[in-house]
mmCIF file of C-alpha atoms in Angstrom:
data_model
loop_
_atom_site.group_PDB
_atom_site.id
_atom_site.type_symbol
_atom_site.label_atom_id
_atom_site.label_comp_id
_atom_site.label_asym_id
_atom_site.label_seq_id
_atom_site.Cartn_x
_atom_site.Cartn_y
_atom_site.Cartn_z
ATOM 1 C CA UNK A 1 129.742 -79.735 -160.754
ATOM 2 C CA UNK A 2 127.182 -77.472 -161.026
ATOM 3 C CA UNK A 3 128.077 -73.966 -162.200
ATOM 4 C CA UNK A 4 124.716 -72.926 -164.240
ATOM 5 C CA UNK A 5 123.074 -70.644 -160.962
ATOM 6 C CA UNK A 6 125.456 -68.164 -159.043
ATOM 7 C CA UNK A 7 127.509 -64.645 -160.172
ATOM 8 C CA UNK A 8 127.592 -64.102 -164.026
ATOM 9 C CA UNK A 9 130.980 -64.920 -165.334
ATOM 10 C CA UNK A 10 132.753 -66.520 -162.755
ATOM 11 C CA UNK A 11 132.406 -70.082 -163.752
ATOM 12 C CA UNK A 12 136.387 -70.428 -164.214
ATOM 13 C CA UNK A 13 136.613 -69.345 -160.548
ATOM 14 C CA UNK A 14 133.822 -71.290 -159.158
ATOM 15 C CA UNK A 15 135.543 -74.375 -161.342
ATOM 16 C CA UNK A 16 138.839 -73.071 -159.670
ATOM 17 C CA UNK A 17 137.579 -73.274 -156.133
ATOM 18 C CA UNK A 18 135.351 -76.406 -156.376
ATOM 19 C CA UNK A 19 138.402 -78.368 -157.511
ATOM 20 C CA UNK A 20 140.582 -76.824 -154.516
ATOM 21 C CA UNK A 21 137.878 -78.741 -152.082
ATOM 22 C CA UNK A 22 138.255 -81.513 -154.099
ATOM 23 C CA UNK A 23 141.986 -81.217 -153.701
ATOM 24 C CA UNK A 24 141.521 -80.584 -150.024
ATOM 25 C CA UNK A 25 138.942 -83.817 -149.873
ATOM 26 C CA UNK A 26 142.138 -86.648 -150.965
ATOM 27 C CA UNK A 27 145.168 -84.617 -149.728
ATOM 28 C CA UNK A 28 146.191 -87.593 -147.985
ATOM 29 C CA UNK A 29 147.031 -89.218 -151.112
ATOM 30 C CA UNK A 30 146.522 -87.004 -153.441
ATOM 31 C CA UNK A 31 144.173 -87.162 -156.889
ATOM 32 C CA UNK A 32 145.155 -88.044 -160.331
ATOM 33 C CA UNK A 33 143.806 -86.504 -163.281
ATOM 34 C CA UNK A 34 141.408 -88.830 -164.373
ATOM 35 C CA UNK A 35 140.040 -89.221 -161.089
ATOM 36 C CA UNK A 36 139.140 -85.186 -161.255
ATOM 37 C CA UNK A 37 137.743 -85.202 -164.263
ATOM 38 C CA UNK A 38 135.323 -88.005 -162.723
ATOM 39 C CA UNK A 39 134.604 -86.887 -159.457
ATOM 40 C CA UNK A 40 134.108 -83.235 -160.980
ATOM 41 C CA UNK A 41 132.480 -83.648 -165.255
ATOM 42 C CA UNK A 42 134.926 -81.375 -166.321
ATOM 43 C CA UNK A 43 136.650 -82.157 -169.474
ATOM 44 C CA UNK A 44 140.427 -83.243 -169.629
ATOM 45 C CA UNK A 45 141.770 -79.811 -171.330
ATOM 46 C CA UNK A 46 139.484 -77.735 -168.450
ATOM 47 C CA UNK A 47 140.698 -80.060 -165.180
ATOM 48 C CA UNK A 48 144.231 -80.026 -166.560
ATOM 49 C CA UNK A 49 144.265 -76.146 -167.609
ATOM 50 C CA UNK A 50 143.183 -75.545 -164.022
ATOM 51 C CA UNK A 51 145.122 -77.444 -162.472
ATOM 52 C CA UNK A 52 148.467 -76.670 -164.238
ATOM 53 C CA UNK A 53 147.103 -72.978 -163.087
ATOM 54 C CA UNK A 54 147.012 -74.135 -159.443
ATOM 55 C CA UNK A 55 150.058 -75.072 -159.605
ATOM 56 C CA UNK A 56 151.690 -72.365 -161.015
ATOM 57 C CA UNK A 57 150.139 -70.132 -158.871
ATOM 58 C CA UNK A 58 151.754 -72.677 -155.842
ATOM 59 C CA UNK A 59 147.945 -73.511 -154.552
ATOM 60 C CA UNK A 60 148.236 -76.735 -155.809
ATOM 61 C CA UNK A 61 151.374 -79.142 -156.254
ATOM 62 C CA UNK A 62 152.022 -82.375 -158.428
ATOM 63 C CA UNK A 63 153.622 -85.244 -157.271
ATOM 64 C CA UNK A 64 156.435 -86.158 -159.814
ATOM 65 C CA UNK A 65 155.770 -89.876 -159.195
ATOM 66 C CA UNK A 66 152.426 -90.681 -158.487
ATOM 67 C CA UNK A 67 151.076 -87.812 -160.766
ATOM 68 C CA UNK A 68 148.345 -86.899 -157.869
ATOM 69 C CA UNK A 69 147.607 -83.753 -156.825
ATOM 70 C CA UNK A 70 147.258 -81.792 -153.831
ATOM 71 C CA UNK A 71 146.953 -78.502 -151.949
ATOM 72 C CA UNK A 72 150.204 -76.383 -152.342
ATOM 73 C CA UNK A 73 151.786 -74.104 -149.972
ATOM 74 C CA UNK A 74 149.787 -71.086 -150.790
ATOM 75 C CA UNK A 75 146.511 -72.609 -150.124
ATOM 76 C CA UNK A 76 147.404 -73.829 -146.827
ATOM 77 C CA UNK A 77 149.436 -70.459 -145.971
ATOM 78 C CA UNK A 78 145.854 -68.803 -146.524
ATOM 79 C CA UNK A 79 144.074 -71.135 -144.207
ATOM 80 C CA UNK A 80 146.508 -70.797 -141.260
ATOM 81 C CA UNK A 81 146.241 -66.861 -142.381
ATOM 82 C CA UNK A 82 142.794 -67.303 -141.374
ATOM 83 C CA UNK A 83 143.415 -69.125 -138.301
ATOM 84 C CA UNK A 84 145.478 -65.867 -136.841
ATOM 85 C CA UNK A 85 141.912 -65.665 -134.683
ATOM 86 C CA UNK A 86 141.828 -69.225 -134.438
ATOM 87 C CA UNK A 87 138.768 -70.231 -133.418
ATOM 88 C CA UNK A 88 140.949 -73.918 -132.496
ATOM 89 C CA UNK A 89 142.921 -72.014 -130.394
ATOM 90 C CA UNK A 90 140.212 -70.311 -128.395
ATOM 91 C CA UNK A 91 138.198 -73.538 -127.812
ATOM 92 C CA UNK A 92 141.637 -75.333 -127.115
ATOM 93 C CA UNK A 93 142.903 -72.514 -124.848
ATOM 94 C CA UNK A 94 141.807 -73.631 -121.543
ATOM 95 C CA UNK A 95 142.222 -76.937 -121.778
ATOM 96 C CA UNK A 96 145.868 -76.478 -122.392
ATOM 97 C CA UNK A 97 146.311 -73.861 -119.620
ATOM 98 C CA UNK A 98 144.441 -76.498 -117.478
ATOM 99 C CA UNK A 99 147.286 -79.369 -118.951
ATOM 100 C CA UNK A 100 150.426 -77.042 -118.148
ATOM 101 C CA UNK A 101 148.906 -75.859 -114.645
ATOM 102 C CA UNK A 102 148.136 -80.130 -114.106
ATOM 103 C CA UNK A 103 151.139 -81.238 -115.662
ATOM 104 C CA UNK A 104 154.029 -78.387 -114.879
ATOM 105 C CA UNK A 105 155.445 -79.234 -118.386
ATOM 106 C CA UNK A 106 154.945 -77.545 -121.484
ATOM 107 C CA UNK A 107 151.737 -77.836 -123.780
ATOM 108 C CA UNK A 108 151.995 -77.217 -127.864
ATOM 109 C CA UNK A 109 148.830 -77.453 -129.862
ATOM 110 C CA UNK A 110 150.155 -78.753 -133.712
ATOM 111 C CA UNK A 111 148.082 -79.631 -136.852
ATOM 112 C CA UNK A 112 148.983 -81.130 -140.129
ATOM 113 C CA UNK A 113 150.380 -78.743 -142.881
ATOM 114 C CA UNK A 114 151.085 -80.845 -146.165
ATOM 115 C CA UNK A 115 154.560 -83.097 -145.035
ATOM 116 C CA UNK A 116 154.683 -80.802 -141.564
ATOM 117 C CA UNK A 117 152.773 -80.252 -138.903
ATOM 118 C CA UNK A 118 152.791 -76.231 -137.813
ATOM 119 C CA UNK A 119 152.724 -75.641 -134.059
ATOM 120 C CA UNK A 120 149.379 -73.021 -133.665
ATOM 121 C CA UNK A 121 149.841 -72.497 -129.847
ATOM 122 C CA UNK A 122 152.295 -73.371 -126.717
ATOM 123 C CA UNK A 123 151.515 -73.096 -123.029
ATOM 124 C CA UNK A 124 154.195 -72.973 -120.511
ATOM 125 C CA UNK A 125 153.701 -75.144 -117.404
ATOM 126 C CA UNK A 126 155.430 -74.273 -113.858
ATOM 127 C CA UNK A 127 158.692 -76.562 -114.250
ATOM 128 C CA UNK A 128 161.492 -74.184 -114.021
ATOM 129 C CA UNK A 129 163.305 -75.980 -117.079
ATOM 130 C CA UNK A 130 160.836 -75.054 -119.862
ATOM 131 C CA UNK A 131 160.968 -76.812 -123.046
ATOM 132 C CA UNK A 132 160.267 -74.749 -126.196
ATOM 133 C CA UNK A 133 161.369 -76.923 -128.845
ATOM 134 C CA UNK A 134 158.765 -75.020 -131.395
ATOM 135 C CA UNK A 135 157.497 -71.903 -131.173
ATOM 136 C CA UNK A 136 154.403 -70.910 -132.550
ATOM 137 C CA UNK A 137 153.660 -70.720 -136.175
ATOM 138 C CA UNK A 138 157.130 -73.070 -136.577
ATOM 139 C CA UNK A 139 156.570 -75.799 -138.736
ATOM 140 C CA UNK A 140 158.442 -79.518 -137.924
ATOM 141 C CA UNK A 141 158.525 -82.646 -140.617
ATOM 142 C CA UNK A 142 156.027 -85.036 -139.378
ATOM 143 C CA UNK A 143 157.332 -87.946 -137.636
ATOM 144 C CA UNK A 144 159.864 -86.194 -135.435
ATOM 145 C CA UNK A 145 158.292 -84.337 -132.425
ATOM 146 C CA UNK A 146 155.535 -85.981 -130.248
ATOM 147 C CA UNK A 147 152.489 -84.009 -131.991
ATOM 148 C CA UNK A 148 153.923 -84.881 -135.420
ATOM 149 C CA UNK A 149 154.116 -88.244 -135.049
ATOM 150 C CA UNK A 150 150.923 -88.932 -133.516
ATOM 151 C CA UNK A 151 149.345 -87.241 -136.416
ATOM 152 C CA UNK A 152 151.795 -89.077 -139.161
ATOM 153 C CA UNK A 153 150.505 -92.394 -136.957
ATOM 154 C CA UNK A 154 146.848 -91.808 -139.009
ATOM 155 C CA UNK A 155 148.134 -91.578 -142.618
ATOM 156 C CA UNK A 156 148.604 -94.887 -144.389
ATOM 157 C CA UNK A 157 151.937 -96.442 -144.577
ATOM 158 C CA UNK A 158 151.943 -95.777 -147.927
ATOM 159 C CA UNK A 159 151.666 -91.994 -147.528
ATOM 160 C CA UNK A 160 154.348 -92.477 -144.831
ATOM 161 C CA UNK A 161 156.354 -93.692 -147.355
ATOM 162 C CA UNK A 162 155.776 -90.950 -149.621
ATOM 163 C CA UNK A 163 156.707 -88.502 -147.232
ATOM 164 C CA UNK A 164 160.190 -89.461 -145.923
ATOM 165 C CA UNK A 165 160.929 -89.942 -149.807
ATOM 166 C CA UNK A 166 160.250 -86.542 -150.330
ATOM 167 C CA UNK A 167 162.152 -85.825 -147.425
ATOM 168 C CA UNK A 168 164.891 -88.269 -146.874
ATOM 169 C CA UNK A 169 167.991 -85.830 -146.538
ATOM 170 C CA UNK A 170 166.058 -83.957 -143.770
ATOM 171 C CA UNK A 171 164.733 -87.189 -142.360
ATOM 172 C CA UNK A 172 168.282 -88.891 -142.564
ATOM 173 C CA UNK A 173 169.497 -85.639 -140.469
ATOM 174 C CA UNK A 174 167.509 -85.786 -137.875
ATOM 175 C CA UNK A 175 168.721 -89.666 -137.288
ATOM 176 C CA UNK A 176 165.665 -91.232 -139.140
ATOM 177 C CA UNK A 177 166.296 -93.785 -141.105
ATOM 178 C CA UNK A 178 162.662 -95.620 -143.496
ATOM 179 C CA UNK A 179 162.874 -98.506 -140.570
ATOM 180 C CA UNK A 180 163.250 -95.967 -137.733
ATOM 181 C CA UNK A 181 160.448 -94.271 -138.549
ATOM 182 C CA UNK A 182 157.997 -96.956 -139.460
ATOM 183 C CA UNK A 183 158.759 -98.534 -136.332
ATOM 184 C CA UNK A 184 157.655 -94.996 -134.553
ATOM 185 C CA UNK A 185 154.407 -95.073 -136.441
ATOM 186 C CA UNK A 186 153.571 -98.503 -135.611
ATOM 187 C CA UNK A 187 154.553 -98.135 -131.932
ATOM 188 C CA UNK A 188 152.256 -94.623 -131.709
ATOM 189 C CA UNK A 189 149.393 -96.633 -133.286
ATOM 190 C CA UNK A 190 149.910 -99.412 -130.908
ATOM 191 C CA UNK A 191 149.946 -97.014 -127.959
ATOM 192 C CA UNK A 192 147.066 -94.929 -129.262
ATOM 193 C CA UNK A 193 149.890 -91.970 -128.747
ATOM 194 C CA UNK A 194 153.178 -90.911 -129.247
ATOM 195 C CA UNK A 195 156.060 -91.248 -127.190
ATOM 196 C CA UNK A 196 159.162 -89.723 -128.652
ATOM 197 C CA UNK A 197 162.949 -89.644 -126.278
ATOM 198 C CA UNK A 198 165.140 -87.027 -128.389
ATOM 199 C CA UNK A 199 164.361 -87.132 -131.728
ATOM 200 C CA UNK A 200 163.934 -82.738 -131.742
ATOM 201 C CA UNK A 201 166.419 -82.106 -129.022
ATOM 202 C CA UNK A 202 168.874 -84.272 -126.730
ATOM 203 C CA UNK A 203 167.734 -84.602 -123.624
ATOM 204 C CA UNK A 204 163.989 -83.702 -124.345
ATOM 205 C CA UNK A 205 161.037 -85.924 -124.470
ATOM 206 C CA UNK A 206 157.331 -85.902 -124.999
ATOM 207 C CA UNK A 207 153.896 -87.360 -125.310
ATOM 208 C CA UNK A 208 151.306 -86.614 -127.674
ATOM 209 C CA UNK A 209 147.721 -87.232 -128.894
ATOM 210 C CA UNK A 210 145.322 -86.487 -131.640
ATOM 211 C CA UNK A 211 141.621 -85.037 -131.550
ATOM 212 C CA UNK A 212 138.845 -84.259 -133.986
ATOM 213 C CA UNK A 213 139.644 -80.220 -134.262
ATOM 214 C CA UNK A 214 136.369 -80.579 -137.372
ATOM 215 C CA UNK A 215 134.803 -83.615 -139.152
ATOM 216 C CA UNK A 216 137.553 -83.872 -141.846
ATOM 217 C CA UNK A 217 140.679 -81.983 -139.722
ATOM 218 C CA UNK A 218 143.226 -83.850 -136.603
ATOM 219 C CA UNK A 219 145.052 -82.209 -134.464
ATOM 220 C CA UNK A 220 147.369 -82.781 -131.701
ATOM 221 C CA UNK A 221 148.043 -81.478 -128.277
ATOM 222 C CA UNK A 222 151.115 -82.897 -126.736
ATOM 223 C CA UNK A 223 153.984 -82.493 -123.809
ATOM 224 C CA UNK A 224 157.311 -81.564 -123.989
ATOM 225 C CA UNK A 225 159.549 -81.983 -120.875
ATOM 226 C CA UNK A 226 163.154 -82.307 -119.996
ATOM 227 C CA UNK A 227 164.021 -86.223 -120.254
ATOM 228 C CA UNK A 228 164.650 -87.082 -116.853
ATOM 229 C CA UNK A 229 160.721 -85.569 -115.876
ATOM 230 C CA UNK A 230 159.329 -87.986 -118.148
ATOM 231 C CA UNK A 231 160.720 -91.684 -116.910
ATOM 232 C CA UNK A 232 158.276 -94.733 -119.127
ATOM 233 C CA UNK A 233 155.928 -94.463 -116.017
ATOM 234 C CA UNK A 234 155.081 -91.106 -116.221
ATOM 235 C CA UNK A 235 155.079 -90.616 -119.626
ATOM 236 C CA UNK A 236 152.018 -93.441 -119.515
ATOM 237 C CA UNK A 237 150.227 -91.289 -116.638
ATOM 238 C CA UNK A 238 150.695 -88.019 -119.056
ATOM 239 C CA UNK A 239 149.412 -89.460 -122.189
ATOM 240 C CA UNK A 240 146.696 -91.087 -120.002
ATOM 241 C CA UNK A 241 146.014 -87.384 -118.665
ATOM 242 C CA UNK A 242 146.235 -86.243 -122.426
ATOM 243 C CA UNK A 243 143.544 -88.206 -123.569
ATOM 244 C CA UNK A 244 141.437 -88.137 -120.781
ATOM 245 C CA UNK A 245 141.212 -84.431 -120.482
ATOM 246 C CA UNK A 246 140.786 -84.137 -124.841
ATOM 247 C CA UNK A 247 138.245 -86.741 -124.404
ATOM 248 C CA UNK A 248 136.384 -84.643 -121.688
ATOM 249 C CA UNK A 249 136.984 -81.316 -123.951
ATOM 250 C CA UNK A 250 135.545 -83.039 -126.756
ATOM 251 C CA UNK A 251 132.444 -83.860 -124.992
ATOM 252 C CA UNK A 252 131.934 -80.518 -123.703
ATOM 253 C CA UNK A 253 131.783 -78.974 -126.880
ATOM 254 C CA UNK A 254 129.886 -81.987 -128.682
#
């Protein structure tokens, strides 16, 4: 890291900050120590005084395990601060007013925060049985709605791992046992999108799909329907709609 040019006095913050990226850079699974101090020069006492300092202050967490680090709460609760006027939104608008008009159902818009993924927008399709199993800014545990899972489907298994061990009481409550939800990730990865019968509510079920919301950043658009409006057949025509029309988005804005 470079800190010799910019504001007089800041290099702690400018340290600070430039490890946050780095932070944000593996928080799939996570950074150790040493690896800091190599992908940054700093010296062991500096990387682990700031650190320890993220993590006090909660923008930065430490796995107990592993020992890696990642973004903490606070950091991401200031980026989806941010995204109030979210620019994802407004490009993502239309196309999911255009999905709920198509499709009658309703549309959520969902991207990953740390173990969850935090629903950002919802549009409500003509059906008169609407489906709002998450409202916006409600956050889920990936793996068990359609938008979750299709976005837990591009982590590694071992970070899939990782994540219903931090989270096995809430995973085990929701009827997912390790083997249950493996078998959902390698099913959504087969498909190229998720397909999920119940898992948030009884008698609800959904389809979901990821796109490139920025270079480094997934999200998901998905829909949510009563069960008996989404029978195997049409839950292939949906997801086939899905992708086609983010695939169509994409290109418009390329």
């Amino acid at each position: 890291m470079d800190t010799s040019q910019g504001t007089a006095g800041a290099q702690s913050l400018r340290r600070a900050l430039q490890l946050l990226r780095l932070l944000a850079q593996h928080q799939e699974d996570g950074i150790r120590l040493t690896e800091v101090m190599a992908a940054s020069g700093l010296e062991r006492s500096t990387a682990h005084r700031l650190l320890s300092c993220l993590v006090e202050e909660q923008f930065a967490e430490r796995d107990p395990e592993s020992k890696a680090y990642r973004l903490g709460l606070d950091a991401m609760q200031l980026g989806f601060a941010s995204m109030r006027r979210v620019p994802l939104v407004d490009h993502c608008r239309p196309l999911m007013q255009r999905l709920a008009r198509m499709s009658g159902d309703t549309v959520f818009l969902v991207i990953r925060q740390g173990d969850y993924c935090l629903c950002l927008h919802r549009e409500e399709g003509h059906f008169p049985v609407k489906v709002f199993t998450t409202d916006v800014g409600g956050r889920r545990l990936l793996g068990l709605g359609a938008g979750g899972l299709v976005l837990m489907a591009q982590l590694s298994d071992a970070e899939v791992e990782r994540i219903f061990d931090r989270h096995v009481e809430e995973y085990t409550q929701a009827g997912f046992t390790r083997e249950r939800l493996q078998q959902a990730v390698r099913r959504t990865r087969a498909a190229g999108y998720a397909d999920i019968v119940d898992t948030l509510t009884v008698g609800v079920s959904g389809v979901g799909a990821t796109f490139a919301a920025s270079p480094s950043t997934l999200a998901a658009i998905s829909f949510g329907a009563i069960t008996p409006r989404l029978p195997p057949e049409r839950k292939r025509d949906m997801a086939q709609l899905l992708m086609d029309q983010l695939a169509l988005n994409q290109a418009r804005g390329a």
